[in-house]
PDB file of C-alpha atoms in Angstrom:
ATOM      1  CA  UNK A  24       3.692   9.792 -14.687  1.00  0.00           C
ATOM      2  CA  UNK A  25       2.435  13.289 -15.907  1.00  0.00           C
ATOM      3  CA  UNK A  26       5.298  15.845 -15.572  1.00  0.00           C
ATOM      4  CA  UNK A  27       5.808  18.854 -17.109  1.00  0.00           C
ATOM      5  CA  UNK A  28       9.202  20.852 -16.751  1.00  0.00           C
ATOM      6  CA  UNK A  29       9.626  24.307 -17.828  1.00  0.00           C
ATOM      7  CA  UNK A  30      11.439  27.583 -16.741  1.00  0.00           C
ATOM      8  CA  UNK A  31      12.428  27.731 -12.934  1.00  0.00           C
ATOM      9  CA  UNK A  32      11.211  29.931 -10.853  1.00  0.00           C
ATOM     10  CA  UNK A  33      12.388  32.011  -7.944  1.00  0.00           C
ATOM     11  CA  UNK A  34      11.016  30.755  -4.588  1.00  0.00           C
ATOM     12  CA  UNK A  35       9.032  33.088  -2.606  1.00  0.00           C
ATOM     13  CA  UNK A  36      10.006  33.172   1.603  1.00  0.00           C
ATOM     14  CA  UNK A  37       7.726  33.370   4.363  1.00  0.00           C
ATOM     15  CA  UNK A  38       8.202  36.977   5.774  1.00  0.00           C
ATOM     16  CA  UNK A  39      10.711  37.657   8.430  1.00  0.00           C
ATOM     17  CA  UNK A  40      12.743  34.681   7.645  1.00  0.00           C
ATOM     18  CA  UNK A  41      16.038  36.436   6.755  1.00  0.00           C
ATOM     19  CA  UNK A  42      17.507  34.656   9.895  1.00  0.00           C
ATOM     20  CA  UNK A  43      16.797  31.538   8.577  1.00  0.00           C
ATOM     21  CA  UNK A  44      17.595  31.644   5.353  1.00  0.00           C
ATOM     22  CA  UNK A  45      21.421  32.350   6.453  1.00  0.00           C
ATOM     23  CA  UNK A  46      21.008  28.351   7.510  1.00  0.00           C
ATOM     24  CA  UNK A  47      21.325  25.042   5.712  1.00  0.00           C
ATOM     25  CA  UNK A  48      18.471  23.303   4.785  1.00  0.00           C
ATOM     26  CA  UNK A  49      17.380  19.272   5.602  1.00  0.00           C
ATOM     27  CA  UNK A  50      15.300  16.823   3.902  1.00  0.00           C
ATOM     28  CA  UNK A  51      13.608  13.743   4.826  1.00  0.00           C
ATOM     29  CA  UNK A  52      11.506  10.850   3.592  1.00  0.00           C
ATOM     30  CA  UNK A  53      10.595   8.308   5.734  1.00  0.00           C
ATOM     31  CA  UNK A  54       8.057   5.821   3.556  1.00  0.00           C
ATOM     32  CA  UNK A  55       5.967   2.761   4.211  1.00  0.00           C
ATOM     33  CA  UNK A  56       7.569   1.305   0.624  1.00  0.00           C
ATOM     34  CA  UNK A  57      10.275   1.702  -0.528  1.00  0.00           C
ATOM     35  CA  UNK A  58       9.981   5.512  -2.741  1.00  0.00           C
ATOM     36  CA  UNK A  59      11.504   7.225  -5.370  1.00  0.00           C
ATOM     37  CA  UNK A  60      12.828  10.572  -3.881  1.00  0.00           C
ATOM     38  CA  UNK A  61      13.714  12.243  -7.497  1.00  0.00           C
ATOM     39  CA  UNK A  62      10.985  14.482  -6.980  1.00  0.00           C
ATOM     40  CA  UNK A  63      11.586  16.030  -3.909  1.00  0.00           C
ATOM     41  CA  UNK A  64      15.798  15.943  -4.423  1.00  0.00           C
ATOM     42  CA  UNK A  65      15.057  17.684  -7.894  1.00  0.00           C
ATOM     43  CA  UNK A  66      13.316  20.504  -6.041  1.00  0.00           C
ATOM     44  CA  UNK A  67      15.424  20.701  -3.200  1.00  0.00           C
ATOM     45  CA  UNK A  68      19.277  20.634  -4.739  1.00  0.00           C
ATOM     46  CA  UNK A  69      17.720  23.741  -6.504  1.00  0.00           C
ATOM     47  CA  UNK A  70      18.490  25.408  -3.269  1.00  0.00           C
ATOM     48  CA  UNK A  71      21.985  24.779  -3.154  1.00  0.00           C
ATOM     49  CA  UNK A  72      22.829  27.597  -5.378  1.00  0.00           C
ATOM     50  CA  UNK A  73      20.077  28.683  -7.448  1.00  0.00           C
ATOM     51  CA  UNK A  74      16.855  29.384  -6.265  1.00  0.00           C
ATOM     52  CA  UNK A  75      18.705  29.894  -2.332  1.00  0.00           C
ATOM     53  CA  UNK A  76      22.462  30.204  -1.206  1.00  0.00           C
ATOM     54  CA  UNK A  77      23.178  27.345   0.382  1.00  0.00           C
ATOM     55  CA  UNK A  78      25.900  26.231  -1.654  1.00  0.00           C
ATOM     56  CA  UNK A  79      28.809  25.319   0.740  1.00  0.00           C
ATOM     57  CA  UNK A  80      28.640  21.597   0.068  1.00  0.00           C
ATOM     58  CA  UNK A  81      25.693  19.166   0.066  1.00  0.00           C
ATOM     59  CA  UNK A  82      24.843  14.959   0.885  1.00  0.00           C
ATOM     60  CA  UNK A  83      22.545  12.585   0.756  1.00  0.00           C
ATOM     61  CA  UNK A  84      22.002   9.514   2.268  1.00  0.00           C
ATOM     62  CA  UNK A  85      19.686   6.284   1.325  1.00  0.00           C
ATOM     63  CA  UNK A  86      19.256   3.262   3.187  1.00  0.00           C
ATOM     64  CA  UNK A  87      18.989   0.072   0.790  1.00  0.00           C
ATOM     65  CA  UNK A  88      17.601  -2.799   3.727  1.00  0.00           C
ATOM     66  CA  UNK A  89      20.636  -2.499   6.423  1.00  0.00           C
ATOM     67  CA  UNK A  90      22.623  -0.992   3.628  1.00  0.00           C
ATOM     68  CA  UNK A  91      23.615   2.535   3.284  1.00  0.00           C
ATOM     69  CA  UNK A  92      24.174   4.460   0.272  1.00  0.00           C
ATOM     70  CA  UNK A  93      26.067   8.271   0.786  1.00  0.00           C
ATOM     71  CA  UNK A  94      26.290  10.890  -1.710  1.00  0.00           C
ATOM     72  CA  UNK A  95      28.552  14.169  -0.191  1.00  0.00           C
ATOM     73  CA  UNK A  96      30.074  17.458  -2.246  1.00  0.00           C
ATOM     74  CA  UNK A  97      31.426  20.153  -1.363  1.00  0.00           C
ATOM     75  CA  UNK A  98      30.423  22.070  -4.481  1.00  0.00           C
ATOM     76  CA  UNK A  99      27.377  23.464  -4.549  1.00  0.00           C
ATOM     77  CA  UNK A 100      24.380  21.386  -5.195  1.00  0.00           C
ATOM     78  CA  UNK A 101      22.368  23.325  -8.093  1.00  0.00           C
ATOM     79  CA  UNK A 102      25.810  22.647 -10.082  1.00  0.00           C
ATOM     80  CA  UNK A 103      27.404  19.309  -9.063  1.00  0.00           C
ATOM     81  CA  UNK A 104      27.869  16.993 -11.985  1.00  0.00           C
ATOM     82  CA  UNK A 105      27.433  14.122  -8.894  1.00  0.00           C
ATOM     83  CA  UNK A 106      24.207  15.839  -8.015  1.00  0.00           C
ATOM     84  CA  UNK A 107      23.407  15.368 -11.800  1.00  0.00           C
ATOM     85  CA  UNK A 108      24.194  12.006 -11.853  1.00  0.00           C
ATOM     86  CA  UNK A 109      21.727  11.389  -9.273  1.00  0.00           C
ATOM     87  CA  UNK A 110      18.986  12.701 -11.250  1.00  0.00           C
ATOM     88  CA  UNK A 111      19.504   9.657 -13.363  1.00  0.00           C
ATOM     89  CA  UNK A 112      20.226   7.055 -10.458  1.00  0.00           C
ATOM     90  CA  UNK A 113      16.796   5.375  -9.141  1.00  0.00           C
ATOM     91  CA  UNK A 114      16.899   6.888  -5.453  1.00  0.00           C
ATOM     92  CA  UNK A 115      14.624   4.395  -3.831  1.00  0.00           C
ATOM     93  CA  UNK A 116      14.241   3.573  -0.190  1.00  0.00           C
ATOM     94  CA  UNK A 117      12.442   3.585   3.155  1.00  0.00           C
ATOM     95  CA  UNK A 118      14.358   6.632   4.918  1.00  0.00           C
ATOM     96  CA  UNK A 119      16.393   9.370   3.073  1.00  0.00           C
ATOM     97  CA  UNK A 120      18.113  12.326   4.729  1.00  0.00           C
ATOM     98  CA  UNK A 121      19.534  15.181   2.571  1.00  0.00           C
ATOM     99  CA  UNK A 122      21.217  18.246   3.369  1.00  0.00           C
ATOM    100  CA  UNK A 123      22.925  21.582   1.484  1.00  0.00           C
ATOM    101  CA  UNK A 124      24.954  23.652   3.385  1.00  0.00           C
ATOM    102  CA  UNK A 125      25.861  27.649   4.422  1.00  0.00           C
ATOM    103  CA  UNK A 126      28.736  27.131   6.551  1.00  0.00           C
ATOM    104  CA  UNK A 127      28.713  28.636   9.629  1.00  0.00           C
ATOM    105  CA  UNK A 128      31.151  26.480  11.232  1.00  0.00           C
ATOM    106  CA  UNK A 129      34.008  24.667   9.532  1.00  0.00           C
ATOM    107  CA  UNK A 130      35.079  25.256   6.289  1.00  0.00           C
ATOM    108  CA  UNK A 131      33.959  24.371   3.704  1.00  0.00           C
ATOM    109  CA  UNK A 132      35.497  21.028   2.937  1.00  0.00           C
ATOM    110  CA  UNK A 133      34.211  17.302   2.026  1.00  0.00           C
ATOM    111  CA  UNK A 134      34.578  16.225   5.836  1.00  0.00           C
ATOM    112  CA  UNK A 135      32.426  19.486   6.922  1.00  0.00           C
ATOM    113  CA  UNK A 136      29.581  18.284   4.950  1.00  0.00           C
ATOM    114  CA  UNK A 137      25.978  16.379   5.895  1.00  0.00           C
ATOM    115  CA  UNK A 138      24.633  13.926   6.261  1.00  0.00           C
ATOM    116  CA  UNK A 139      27.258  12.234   9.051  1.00  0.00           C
ATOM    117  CA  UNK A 140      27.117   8.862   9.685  1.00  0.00           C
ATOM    118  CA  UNK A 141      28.262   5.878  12.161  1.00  0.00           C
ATOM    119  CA  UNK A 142      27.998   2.639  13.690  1.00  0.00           C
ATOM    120  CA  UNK A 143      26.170   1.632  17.157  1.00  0.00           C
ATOM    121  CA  UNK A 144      24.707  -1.823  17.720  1.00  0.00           C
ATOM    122  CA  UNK A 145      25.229  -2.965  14.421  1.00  0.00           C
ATOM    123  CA  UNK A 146      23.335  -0.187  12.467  1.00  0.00           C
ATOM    124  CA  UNK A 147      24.469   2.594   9.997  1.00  0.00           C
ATOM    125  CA  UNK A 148      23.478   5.971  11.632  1.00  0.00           C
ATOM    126  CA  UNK A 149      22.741   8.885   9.573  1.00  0.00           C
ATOM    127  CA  UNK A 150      22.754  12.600  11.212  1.00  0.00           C
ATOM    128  CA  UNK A 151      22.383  15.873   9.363  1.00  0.00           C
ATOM    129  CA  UNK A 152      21.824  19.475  11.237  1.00  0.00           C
ATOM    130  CA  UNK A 153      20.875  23.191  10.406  1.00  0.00           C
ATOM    131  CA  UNK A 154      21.092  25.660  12.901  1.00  0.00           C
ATOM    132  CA  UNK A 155      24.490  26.770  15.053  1.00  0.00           C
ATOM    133  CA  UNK A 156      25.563  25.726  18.559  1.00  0.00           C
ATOM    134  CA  UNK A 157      27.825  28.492  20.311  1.00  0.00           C
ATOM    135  CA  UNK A 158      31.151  27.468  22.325  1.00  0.00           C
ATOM    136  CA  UNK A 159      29.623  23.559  21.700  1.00  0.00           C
ATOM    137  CA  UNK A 160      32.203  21.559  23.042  1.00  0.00           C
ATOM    138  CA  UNK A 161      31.222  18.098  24.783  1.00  0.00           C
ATOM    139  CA  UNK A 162      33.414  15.956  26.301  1.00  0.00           C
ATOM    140  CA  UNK A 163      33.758  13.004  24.386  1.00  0.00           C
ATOM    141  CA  UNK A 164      35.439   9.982  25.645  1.00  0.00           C
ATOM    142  CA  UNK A 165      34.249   6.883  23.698  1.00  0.00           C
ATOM    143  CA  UNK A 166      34.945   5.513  19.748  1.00  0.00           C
ATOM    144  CA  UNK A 167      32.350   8.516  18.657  1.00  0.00           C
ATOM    145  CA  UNK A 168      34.775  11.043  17.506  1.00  0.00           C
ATOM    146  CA  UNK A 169      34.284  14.361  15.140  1.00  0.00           C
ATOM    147  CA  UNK A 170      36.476  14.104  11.579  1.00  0.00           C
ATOM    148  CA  UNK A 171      35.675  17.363  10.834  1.00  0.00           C
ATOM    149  CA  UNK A 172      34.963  21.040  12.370  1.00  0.00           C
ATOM    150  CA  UNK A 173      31.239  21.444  12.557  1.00  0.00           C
ATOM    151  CA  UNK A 174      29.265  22.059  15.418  1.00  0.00           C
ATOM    152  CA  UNK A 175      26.826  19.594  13.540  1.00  0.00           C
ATOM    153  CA  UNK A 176      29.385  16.995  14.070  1.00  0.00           C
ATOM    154  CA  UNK A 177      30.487  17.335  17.324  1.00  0.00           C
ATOM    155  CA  UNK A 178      25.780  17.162  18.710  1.00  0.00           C
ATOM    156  CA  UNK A 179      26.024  13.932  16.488  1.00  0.00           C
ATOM    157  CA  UNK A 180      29.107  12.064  18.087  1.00  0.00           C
ATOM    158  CA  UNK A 181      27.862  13.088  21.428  1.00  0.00           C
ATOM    159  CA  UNK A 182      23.921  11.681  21.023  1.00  0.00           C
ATOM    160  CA  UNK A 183      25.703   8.512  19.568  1.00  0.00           C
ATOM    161  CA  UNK A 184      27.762   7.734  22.416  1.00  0.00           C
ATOM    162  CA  UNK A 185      25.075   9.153  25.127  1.00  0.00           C
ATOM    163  CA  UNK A 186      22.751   6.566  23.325  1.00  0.00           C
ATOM    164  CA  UNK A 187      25.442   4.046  23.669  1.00  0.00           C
ATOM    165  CA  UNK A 188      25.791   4.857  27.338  1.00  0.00           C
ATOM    166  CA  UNK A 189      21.804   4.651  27.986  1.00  0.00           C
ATOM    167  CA  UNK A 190      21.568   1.273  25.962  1.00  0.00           C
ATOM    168  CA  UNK A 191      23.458  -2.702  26.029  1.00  0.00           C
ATOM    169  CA  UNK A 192      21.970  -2.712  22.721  1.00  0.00           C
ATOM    170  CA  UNK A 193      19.072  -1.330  20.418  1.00  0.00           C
ATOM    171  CA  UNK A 194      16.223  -0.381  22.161  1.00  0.00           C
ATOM    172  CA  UNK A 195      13.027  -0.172  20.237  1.00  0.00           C
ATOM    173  CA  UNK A 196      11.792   3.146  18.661  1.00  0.00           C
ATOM    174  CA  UNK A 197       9.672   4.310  21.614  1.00  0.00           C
ATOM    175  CA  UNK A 198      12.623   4.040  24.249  1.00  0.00           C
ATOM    176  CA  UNK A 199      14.799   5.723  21.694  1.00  0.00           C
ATOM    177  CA  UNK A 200      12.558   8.437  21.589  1.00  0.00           C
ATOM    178  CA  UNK A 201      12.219   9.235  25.223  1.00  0.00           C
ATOM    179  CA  UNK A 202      16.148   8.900  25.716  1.00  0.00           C
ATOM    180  CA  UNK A 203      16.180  11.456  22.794  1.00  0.00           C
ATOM    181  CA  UNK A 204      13.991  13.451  24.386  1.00  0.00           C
ATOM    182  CA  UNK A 205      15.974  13.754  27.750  1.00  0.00           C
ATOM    183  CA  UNK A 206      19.391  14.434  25.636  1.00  0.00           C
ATOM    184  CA  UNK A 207      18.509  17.170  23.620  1.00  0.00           C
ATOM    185  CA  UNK A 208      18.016  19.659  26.323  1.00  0.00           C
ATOM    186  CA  UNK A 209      22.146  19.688  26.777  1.00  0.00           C
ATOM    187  CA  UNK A 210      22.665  20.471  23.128  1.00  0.00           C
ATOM    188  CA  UNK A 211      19.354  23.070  22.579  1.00  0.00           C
ATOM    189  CA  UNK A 212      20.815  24.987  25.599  1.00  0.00           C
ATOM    190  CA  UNK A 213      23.810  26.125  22.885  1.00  0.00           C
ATOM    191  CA  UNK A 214      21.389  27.446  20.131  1.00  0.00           C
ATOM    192  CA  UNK A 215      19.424  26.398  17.205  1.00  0.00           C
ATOM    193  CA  UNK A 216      19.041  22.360  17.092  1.00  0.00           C
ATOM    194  CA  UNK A 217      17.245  21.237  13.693  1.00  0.00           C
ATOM    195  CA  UNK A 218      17.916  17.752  12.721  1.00  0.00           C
ATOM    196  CA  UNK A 219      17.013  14.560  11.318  1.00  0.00           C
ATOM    197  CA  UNK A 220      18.490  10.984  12.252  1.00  0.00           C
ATOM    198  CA  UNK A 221      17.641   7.871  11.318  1.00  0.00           C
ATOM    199  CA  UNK A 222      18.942   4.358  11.652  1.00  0.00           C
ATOM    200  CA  UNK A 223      16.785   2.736   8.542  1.00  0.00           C
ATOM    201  CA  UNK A 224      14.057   1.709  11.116  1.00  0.00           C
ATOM    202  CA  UNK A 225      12.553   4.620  11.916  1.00  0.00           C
ATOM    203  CA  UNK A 226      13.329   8.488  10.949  1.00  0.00           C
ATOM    204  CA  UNK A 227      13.537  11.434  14.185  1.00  0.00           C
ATOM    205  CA  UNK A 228      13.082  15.013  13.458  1.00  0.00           C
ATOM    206  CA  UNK A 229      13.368  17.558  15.599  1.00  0.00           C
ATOM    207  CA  UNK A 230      12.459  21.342  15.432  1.00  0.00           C
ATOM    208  CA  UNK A 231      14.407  24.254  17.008  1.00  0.00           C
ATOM    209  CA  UNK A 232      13.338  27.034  15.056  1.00  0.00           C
ATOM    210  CA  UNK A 233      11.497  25.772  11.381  1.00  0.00           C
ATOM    211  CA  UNK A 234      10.745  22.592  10.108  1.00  0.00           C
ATOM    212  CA  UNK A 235       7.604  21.164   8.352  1.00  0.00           C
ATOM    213  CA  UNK A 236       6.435  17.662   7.201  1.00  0.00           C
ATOM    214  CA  UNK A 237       3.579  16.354   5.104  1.00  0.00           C
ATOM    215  CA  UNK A 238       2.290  12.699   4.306  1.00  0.00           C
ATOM    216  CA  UNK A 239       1.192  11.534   0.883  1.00  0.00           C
ATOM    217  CA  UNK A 240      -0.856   8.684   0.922  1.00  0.00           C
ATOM    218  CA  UNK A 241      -3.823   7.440  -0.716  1.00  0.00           C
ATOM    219  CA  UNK A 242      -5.621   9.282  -2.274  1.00  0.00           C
ATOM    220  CA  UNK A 243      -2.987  10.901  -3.970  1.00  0.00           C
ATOM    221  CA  UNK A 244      -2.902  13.897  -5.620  1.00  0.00           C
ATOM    222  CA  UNK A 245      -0.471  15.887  -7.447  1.00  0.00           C
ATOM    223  CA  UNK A 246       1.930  18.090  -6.775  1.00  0.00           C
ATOM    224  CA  UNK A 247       4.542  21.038  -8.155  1.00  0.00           C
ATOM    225  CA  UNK A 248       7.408  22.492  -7.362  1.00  0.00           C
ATOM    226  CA  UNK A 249       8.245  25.399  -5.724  1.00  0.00           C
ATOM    227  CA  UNK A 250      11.512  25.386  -7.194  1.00  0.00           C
ATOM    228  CA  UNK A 251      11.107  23.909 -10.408  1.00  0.00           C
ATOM    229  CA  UNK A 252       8.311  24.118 -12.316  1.00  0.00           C
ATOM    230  CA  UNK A 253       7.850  20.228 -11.972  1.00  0.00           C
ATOM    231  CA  UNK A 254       4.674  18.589 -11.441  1.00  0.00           C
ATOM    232  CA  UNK A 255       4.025  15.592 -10.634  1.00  0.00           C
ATOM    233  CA  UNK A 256       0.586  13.179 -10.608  1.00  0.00           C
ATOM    234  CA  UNK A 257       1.124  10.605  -7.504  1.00  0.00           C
ATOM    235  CA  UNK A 258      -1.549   8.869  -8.557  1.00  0.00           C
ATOM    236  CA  UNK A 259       0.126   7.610 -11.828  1.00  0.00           C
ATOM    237  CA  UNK A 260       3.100   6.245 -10.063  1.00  0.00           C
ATOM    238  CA  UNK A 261       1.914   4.878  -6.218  1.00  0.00           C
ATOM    239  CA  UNK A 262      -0.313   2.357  -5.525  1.00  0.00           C
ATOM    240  CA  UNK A 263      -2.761   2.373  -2.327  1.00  0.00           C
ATOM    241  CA  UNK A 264      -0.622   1.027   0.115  1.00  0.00           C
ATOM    242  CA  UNK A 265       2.616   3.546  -0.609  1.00  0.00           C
ATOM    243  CA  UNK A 266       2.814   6.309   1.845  1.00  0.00           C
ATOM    244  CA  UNK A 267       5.523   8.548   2.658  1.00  0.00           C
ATOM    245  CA  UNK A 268       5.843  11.609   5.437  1.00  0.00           C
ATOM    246  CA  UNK A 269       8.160  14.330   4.062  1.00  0.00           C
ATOM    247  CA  UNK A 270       9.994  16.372   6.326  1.00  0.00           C
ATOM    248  CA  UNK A 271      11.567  19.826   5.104  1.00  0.00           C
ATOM    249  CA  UNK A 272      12.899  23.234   6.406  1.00  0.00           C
ATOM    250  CA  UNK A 273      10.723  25.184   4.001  1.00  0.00           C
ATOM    251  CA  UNK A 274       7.693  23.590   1.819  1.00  0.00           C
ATOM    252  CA  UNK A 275       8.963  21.979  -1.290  1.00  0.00           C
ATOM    253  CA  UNK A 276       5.902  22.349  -3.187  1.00  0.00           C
ATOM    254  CA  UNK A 277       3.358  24.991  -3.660  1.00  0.00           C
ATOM    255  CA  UNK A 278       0.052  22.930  -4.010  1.00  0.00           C
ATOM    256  CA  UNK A 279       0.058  20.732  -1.069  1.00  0.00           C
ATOM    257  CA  UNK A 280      -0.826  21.661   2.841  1.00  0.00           C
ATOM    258  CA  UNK A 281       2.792  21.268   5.174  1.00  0.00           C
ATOM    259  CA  UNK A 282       2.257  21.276   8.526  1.00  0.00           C
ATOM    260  CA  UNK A 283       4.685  23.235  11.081  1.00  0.00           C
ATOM    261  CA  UNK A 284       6.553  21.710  13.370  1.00  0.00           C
ATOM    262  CA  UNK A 285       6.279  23.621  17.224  1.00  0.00           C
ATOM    263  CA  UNK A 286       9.677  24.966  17.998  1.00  0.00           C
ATOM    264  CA  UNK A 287      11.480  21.817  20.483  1.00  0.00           C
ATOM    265  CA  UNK A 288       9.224  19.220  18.926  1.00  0.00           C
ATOM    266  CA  UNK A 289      10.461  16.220  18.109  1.00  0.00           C
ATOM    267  CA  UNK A 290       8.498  13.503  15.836  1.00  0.00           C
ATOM    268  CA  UNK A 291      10.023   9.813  14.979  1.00  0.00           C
ATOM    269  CA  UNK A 292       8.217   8.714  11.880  1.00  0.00           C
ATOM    270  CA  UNK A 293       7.799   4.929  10.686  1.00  0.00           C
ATOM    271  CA  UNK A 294       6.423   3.846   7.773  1.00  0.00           C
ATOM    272  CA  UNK A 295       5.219   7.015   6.321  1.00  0.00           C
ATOM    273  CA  UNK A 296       3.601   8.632   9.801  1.00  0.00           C
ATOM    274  CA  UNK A 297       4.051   9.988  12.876  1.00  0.00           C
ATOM    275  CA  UNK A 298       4.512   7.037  15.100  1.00  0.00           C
ATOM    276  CA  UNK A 299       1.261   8.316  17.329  1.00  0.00           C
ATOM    277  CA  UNK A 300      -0.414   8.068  13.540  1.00  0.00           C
ATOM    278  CA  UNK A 301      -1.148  11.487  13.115  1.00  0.00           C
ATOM    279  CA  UNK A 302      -1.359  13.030   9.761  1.00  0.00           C
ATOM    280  CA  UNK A 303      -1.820  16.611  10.374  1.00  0.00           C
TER     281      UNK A 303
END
């Protein structure tokens, strides 16, 4: 792997995005192989606290088969020693989400801090959201309740249980989609909605106001950056048939075309694409 690592650099915003950068910020991976994601965390814990200000907490989840592994701090991500010890552990896998934080609701405590997760039909569920949902307060009657104060929390419980209500049991990725689809009007109607989800299958995304994605797949290329001066040759370290779609609230890198989401979009990727097989 050719990588060279030298001073950090600030990362330059799109104009007029003041707004947004006052939110947290997700990541995804959603890969035909299983994938190391050191590249893309490296880069993107950078904005917990150094190159950004999102540094009320921060989490990251990794699916390993049916398994689930789940990293969450409420220290800032740039300087968590757990954060660091990540940089060392070999984060591998099909579907990652990851998340740092400016609190808008909730303090800022370990339960107030993404990715969320449950149970339905026998699956880990993993739910992480930037944006902020005014006077959100659904009624919520079934085993899906909120352990902490976010707004973030609260959209999460209520999709699992509506899901539960829709479905006996797990519906394939298509029908998933389309019940998605007819939920998340109820929740956009309070505000900003960005999220990913993901049950290990497949990975959903959804756009409110910013999100972009890219897929690496053969031929690969390289890439650096935009918050480290990192860069990485793919082609040294994938083979033909790896592929991954990465999904971000801001480009990670500065060398690679992202493509923008359209504000209430909502993609489900498996292995590595867009499950209509778009790349672009």
């Amino acid at each position: 792997m050719g990588t060279a690592r030298l001073a950090t650099r600030p990362r330059q915003w799109p104009q007029g995005s003041d707004t947004l950068q006052a939110m947290c910020q997700l990541l995804g991976l959603n890969c035909a192989t299983p994938t190391d994601a050191n590249f893309s965390f490296t880069g993107f814990r950078r904005r917990g606290g150094a190159t950004d200000h999102h540094a009320d907490g921060w989490g990251i989840a990794f699916f390993e088969g049916k398994g689930l592994r789940l990293f969450v701090d409420h220290d800032s991500a740039a300087h968590s020693p757990m954060a660091d010890f990540l940089r060392r552990y070999p984060l591998k896998s099909t579907n990652i989400i990851a998340h740092v934080r400016k609190a808008t609701v909730g303090a800022v405590k370990l339960e107030n801090t993404h990715p969320f997760t449950r149970e339905l039909w026998g699956r880990h569920w993993v739910f992480a959201h930037n944006g902020d949902l005014k006077d959100y307060r659904p009624h919520l009657h079934s085993h899906f309740r909120p352990v902490g104060e976010t707004d973030s929390e609260r959209a999460f419980c209520w999709l699992m249980q509506e899901l539960a209500k829709s479905h006996a049991g797990l519906p394939d990725v298509r029908e998933l989609t389309l019940t998605l689809q007819e939920l998340l009007p109820q929740i956009r109607a309070h505000g900003s909605f960005n999220f990913l989800l993901s049950n290990g299958e497949a990975l959903w995304a959804h756009c409110s106001t910013q999100l972009h994605y890219l897929i690496r797949q053969h031929p690969f290329a390289a890439a650096t950056l935009m918050d480290e001066d990192w860069t990485v040759n793919f082609a040294d370290i994938n083979q033909p048939g790896d592929r991954a779609a990465v999904i971000v609230t801001t480009p990670l890198t500065r060398n690679e075309t992202w493509t923008a989401f359209a504000p209430g979009e909502l993609k489900v990727f498996v292995d590595g694409l867009p499950l209509n097989g778009e790349t672009s």
